[in-house]
Amino acid sequence: MNDFPLPRILDFIQKVSPFDTLDDEERSRVVARMEIAYYPRGEVLIRRGDNPPEYLYIIQVGSARITISDGSDEEVLVDVRGEGDVFGSLNILESKAALLDVTADEDMIVYLLPAEVLKNLVESHPAFKQYFRFSLFSLARDIKNVYQSDDSRFSQMTGIKTLNLDMFLVGKHVADLMATDVLTCTAARSVQFAARQMTRRGAGSIVINDDSGVPLGILTDSDLRKKVVAEGSPLDVSVAEIMSHPLYTINAGAFAFDALLDMSRYGVRHLLVMENDRLTGIISDHDFQMETGSSPVGVIGDIDKSQSVDELVGMHSKVDRVLEMLLRQGGSVKRMVELVTELNDRVTRKLLFLIEGEMKDEGLGAPPSPYTWMALGSEGRREQTLLTDQDNALFFAAVPEQNEEEVKAWFLKFSKRVVDGLVRYGFPPCPGGIMASNPRWCQSESRWLKTFLDWINEPEPFTLRMATIFFDFRPIYEGADFLNTFRPQLSKAIQGNPHFLRSLAKNGLYNAPLGFLRQFVVEKSGEHKNKLNLKVRGLVPIVDAARVMALDLGVETTNTLERLAEVHRMGILDTQLHNDLREAYNFINLLRISRHLEARARGHEPDNFVDPVELNSLQRKMLKESFAVINRLLHDLVEWRYQARGMEDQ
């Protein structure tokens, strides 16, 4: 400490809570025990699983990023600590191994207070004990308290004042929720026997095994109502004839969010937990309802059971509440939007089925040709949030030329009803008319191929704009099997036309988020003058860059983060830039989602605009750093790789 100016350190520490509660003499004694350390950007200070740290870290300059693995290749950002913040206290005071990773987000100068000094201060000063929340509660409970506090760094970062941080964000696993005492019986047992066992145990399901104990299926309360009571099946029928199968399984070490996502995707309420082909537990929709008070799985069941368009439309407010609940829970942006997409896809598929039925009942007949309903844009990329409109198209299989107009007329009537139904449900129409009800976007397979090839061979402003929407296509309902040949033909045409890729790359450079002086690029006029468009200036440049590289390299996935991961795997995107882009994308999207939720809470219509002046210093700093990463992507990689010159000054 003799090497450093003690008065300057004292001046800093007396402004840091709770050290500001100490008298001058004791504060001087505490500061005298401190050490000073420097950590460069990217250095890991604490790793998950480490022993309790030897010091309390007090940030004098710079910031630290606190993260937790989400079970895939990405991390969930839990918190960001800046100047005057501390970290490491909970692990010291509870003598527990670290559950989170702490990494220098930029170059840091940190004051280090020995662990024993901190413990003594907590024991002798109520202010320290209160500040550090020294208790026997778990880390998860402590993190939840921090997130629900108005002055938390997460609140500063996103703008959400009361975030319902639940089990998913703190890393709860399937093993933490599953029931281990699983009720089972053999396939030869009668339904009556199984029902009695379920009643005796108070269980909602029973797993059906073969004679060697391998699970074959599951019998649930729902199965008993639908397949036995409603149909009048005899009680002595074997459970093998009534059980539901195939079974869906998950590993005990998987994150709880993965189980929720699987249930939502498959439309089931139970997952068997298997370890080395051995049944070790079961997790159900009820387990999630007990933890969170709600679950999308039940809503999915209601969607699937809808008997009319009116009934489905009436589901909107219920589905919307579940979506908002999911988004407010926080966690991985990728997982949040995957669940939003899953629910939206199911609504669309159900609507297609209901409209088909209506047209049959009216004597208009069944679809005259197999067809595929395509999602485009953000829906096609599986990146929808609460603020989304329609972007869709219809492909129908080839028919004799003399019948094509008649077939198209049927599909246009069908598409108009579907689009109108989606509008009634709550998906606004596309302002640009990119919907299957538009004759331009309801075509046969061969005409669609010609349309796409024309866009590739004759790139101009309109066709390039269409490419940014249509080349993110994804089938929501696939009744015609031609995409396996359609995609390779497009890929061959694209890779044989560098002019198209260069034009598409150049087109994507116009939305760079920072000007030459590293200032935010804001709207120059209109309703949102001096505001920043988080979607156009933040997300779109990453989406555009990922798209052009994916099309260039033949990557079939349409999701932006998955495209970037594939481009990185192929060696085009270096690891540092890939990681920075992923964090930038997730932060901007999280900030955007938080603005949508805030607008809804105030009864306002959500939009993508934010006034930089309204952001706090942490938000502005992180946003500017995220935008700097995007500019690096555009200029150091995309512009260079595709020789896309001629970008206008921002």
Short mmCIF file of N, CA, C and O in Angstrom, two decimals, residues 499-552:
data_model
loop_
_atom_site.label_atom_id
_atom_site.label_comp_id
_atom_site.label_asym_id
_atom_site.label_seq_id
_atom_site.Cartn_x
_atom_site.Cartn_y
_atom_site.Cartn_z
N HIS A 499 -21.98 -11.50 -57.64
CA HIS A 499 -22.56 -10.15 -57.72
C HIS A 499 -23.76 -10.02 -56.77
O HIS A 499 -23.95 -8.98 -56.14
N PHE A 500 -24.57 -11.09 -56.68
CA PHE A 500 -25.72 -11.06 -55.77
C PHE A 500 -25.25 -10.95 -54.32
O PHE A 500 -25.77 -10.12 -53.56
N LEU A 501 -24.26 -11.76 -53.95
CA LEU A 501 -23.75 -11.71 -52.58
C LEU A 501 -23.14 -10.36 -52.26
O LEU A 501 -23.35 -9.81 -51.17
N ARG A 502 -22.40 -9.79 -53.22
CA ARG A 502 -21.79 -8.48 -53.00
C ARG A 502 -22.87 -7.42 -52.82
O ARG A 502 -22.79 -6.56 -51.94
N SER A 503 -23.91 -7.50 -53.65
CA SER A 503 -25.01 -6.52 -53.55
C SER A 503 -25.76 -6.67 -52.24
O SER A 503 -26.13 -5.68 -51.60
N LEU A 504 -25.98 -7.92 -51.83
CA LEU A 504 -26.69 -8.16 -50.58
C LEU A 504 -25.85 -7.68 -49.39
O LEU A 504 -26.39 -7.10 -48.44
N ALA A 505 -24.54 -7.89 -49.46
CA ALA A 505 -23.65 -7.43 -48.39
C ALA A 505 -23.63 -5.91 -48.32
O ALA A 505 -23.72 -5.32 -47.24
N LYS A 506 -23.52 -5.27 -49.48
CA LYS A 506 -23.50 -3.81 -49.53
C LYS A 506 -24.80 -3.24 -48.98
O LYS A 506 -24.81 -2.25 -48.23
N ASN A 507 -25.91 -3.88 -49.32
CA ASN A 507 -27.22 -3.44 -48.84
C ASN A 507 -27.29 -3.48 -47.32
O ASN A 507 -27.94 -2.65 -46.68
N GLY A 508 -26.58 -4.46 -46.72
CA GLY A 508 -26.62 -4.60 -45.27
C GLY A 508 -25.73 -3.62 -44.52
O GLY A 508 -25.80 -3.54 -43.29
N LEU A 509 -24.89 -2.88 -45.24
CA LEU A 509 -23.98 -1.95 -44.58
C LEU A 509 -24.63 -0.62 -44.22
O LEU A 509 -24.08 0.15 -43.45
N TYR A 510 -25.82 -0.36 -44.78
CA TYR A 510 -26.43 0.95 -44.59
C TYR A 510 -27.00 1.19 -43.21
O TYR A 510 -27.32 2.32 -42.86
N ASN A 511 -27.15 0.12 -42.42
CA ASN A 511 -27.75 0.28 -41.10
C ASN A 511 -26.73 0.26 -39.97
O ASN A 511 -27.07 -0.06 -38.84
N ALA A 512 -25.47 0.61 -40.29
CA ALA A 512 -24.45 0.65 -39.24
C ALA A 512 -24.93 1.53 -38.09
O ALA A 512 -25.43 2.63 -38.32
N PRO A 513 -24.81 1.07 -36.84
CA PRO A 513 -25.43 1.77 -35.71
C PRO A 513 -24.65 2.97 -35.18
O PRO A 513 -25.20 3.80 -34.47
N LEU A 514 -23.34 3.05 -35.48
CA LEU A 514 -22.53 4.16 -34.98
C LEU A 514 -21.96 4.96 -36.14
O LEU A 514 -21.57 4.39 -37.16
N GLY A 515 -21.93 6.29 -35.96
CA GLY A 515 -21.32 7.13 -36.96
C GLY A 515 -19.81 7.15 -36.80
O GLY A 515 -19.24 6.45 -35.95
N PHE A 516 -19.14 7.96 -37.62
CA PHE A 516 -17.68 7.98 -37.62
C PHE A 516 -17.11 8.47 -36.30
O PHE A 516 -15.99 8.15 -35.93
N LEU A 517 -17.88 9.24 -35.54
CA LEU A 517 -17.40 9.75 -34.26
C LEU A 517 -17.95 8.90 -33.10
O LEU A 517 -18.01 9.35 -31.97
N ARG A 518 -18.32 7.66 -33.41
CA ARG A 518 -18.84 6.72 -32.42
C ARG A 518 -20.06 7.28 -31.69
O ARG A 518 -20.26 7.05 -30.49
N GLN A 519 -20.88 8.01 -32.42
CA GLN A 519 -22.13 8.50 -31.87
C GLN A 519 -23.27 7.64 -32.38
O GLN A 519 -23.23 7.12 -33.49
N PHE A 520 -24.33 7.48 -31.56
CA PHE A 520 -25.49 6.72 -31.99
C PHE A 520 -26.09 7.35 -33.24
O PHE A 520 -26.22 8.57 -33.34
N VAL A 521 -26.50 6.51 -34.18
CA VAL A 521 -27.20 6.99 -35.37
C VAL A 521 -28.69 6.99 -35.04
O VAL A 521 -29.30 5.93 -34.89
N VAL A 522 -29.27 8.18 -34.91
CA VAL A 522 -30.67 8.32 -34.51
C VAL A 522 -31.49 8.82 -35.68
O VAL A 522 -30.97 9.24 -36.72
N GLU A 523 -32.83 8.77 -35.50
CA GLU A 523 -33.73 9.26 -36.53
C GLU A 523 -33.57 10.78 -36.66
O GLU A 523 -33.49 11.50 -35.67
N LYS A 524 -33.56 11.24 -37.88
CA LYS A 524 -33.32 12.67 -38.13
C LYS A 524 -34.60 13.49 -38.13
O LYS A 524 -34.57 14.71 -38.00
N SER A 525 -35.75 12.84 -38.30
CA SER A 525 -37.02 13.57 -38.36
C SER A 525 -38.17 12.63 -38.03
O SER A 525 -37.96 11.44 -37.77
N GLY A 526 -39.37 13.18 -38.06
CA GLY A 526 -40.56 12.37 -37.85
C GLY A 526 -40.92 12.15 -36.40
O GLY A 526 -40.36 12.78 -35.49
N GLU A 527 -41.84 11.22 -36.18
CA GLU A 527 -42.38 10.96 -34.84
C GLU A 527 -41.29 10.54 -33.86
O GLU A 527 -41.36 10.84 -32.67
N HIS A 528 -40.26 9.86 -34.36
CA HIS A 528 -39.22 9.32 -33.48
C HIS A 528 -37.90 10.08 -33.64
O HIS A 528 -36.83 9.50 -33.45
N LYS A 529 -37.99 11.34 -33.94
CA LYS A 529 -36.80 12.16 -34.11
C LYS A 529 -35.89 12.08 -32.87
O LYS A 529 -36.37 12.13 -31.74
N ASN A 530 -34.60 11.94 -33.13
CA ASN A 530 -33.56 11.85 -32.09
C ASN A 530 -33.66 10.57 -31.26
O ASN A 530 -33.03 10.48 -30.19
N LYS A 531 -34.42 9.61 -31.74
CA LYS A 531 -34.50 8.33 -31.06
C LYS A 531 -33.73 7.27 -31.85
O LYS A 531 -33.52 7.38 -33.04
N LEU A 532 -33.34 6.23 -31.12
CA LEU A 532 -32.55 5.15 -31.68
C LEU A 532 -33.45 3.95 -31.94
O LEU A 532 -34.22 3.55 -31.07
N ASN A 533 -33.38 3.39 -33.13
CA ASN A 533 -34.17 2.21 -33.47
C ASN A 533 -33.35 0.96 -33.12
O ASN A 533 -32.40 0.61 -33.83
N LEU A 534 -33.71 0.31 -32.01
CA LEU A 534 -32.94 -0.84 -31.54
C LEU A 534 -32.98 -1.99 -32.54
O LEU A 534 -32.01 -2.75 -32.66
N LYS A 535 -34.08 -2.12 -33.25
CA LYS A 535 -34.19 -3.21 -34.22
C LYS A 535 -33.37 -2.91 -35.47
O LYS A 535 -32.51 -3.71 -35.87
N VAL A 536 -33.61 -1.76 -36.09
CA VAL A 536 -32.95 -1.44 -37.36
C VAL A 536 -31.46 -1.20 -37.19
O VAL A 536 -30.64 -1.67 -38.00
N ARG A 537 -31.08 -0.48 -36.15
CA ARG A 537 -29.66 -0.15 -35.95
C ARG A 537 -28.90 -1.19 -35.13
O ARG A 537 -27.67 -1.23 -35.19
N GLY A 538 -29.63 -2.01 -34.37
CA GLY A 538 -28.97 -2.97 -33.50
C GLY A 538 -29.03 -4.40 -33.99
O GLY A 538 -28.01 -5.05 -34.18
N LEU A 539 -30.26 -4.90 -34.22
CA LEU A 539 -30.41 -6.30 -34.58
C LEU A 539 -30.26 -6.56 -36.07
O LEU A 539 -29.63 -7.54 -36.48
N VAL A 540 -30.85 -5.68 -36.89
CA VAL A 540 -30.85 -5.91 -38.35
C VAL A 540 -29.44 -6.04 -38.93
O VAL A 540 -29.21 -6.93 -39.77
N PRO A 541 -28.47 -5.21 -38.55
CA PRO A 541 -27.13 -5.39 -39.12
C PRO A 541 -26.53 -6.77 -38.84
O PRO A 541 -25.88 -7.36 -39.70
N ILE A 542 -26.76 -7.30 -37.63
CA ILE A 542 -26.26 -8.64 -37.32
C ILE A 542 -27.01 -9.68 -38.13
O ILE A 542 -26.42 -10.61 -38.69
N VAL A 543 -28.34 -9.52 -38.21
CA VAL A 543 -29.17 -10.45 -38.98
C VAL A 543 -28.75 -10.45 -40.44
O VAL A 543 -28.59 -11.52 -41.06
N ASP A 544 -28.54 -9.25 -41.01
CA ASP A 544 -28.16 -9.15 -42.42
C ASP A 544 -26.80 -9.79 -42.69
O ASP A 544 -26.61 -10.50 -43.68
N ALA A 545 -25.85 -9.52 -41.81
CA ALA A 545 -24.50 -10.08 -41.99
C ALA A 545 -24.53 -11.60 -41.86
O ALA A 545 -23.88 -12.31 -42.65
N ALA A 546 -25.27 -12.10 -40.88
CA ALA A 546 -25.36 -13.55 -40.71
C ALA A 546 -26.01 -14.19 -41.93
O ALA A 546 -25.61 -15.28 -42.37
N ARG A 547 -27.01 -13.52 -42.50
CA ARG A 547 -27.72 -14.07 -43.66
C ARG A 547 -26.80 -14.18 -44.87
O ARG A 547 -26.74 -15.24 -45.51
N VAL A 548 -26.08 -13.10 -45.20
CA VAL A 548 -25.27 -13.14 -46.41
C VAL A 548 -24.16 -14.17 -46.28
O VAL A 548 -23.84 -14.88 -47.25
N MET A 549 -23.58 -14.32 -45.09
CA MET A 549 -22.53 -15.32 -44.92
C MET A 549 -23.11 -16.73 -44.97
O MET A 549 -22.49 -17.65 -45.51
N ALA A 550 -24.31 -16.92 -44.41
CA ALA A 550 -24.95 -18.23 -44.45
C ALA A 550 -25.29 -18.63 -45.88
O ALA A 550 -25.07 -19.77 -46.29
N LEU A 551 -25.84 -17.69 -46.65
CA LEU A 551 -26.17 -17.99 -48.05
C LEU A 551 -24.90 -18.29 -48.84
O LEU A 551 -24.88 -19.18 -49.70
N ASP A 552 -23.85 -17.56 -48.56
CA ASP A 552 -22.57 -17.76 -49.24
C ASP A 552 -22.02 -19.15 -48.97
O ASP A 552 -21.50 -19.84 -49.86
#
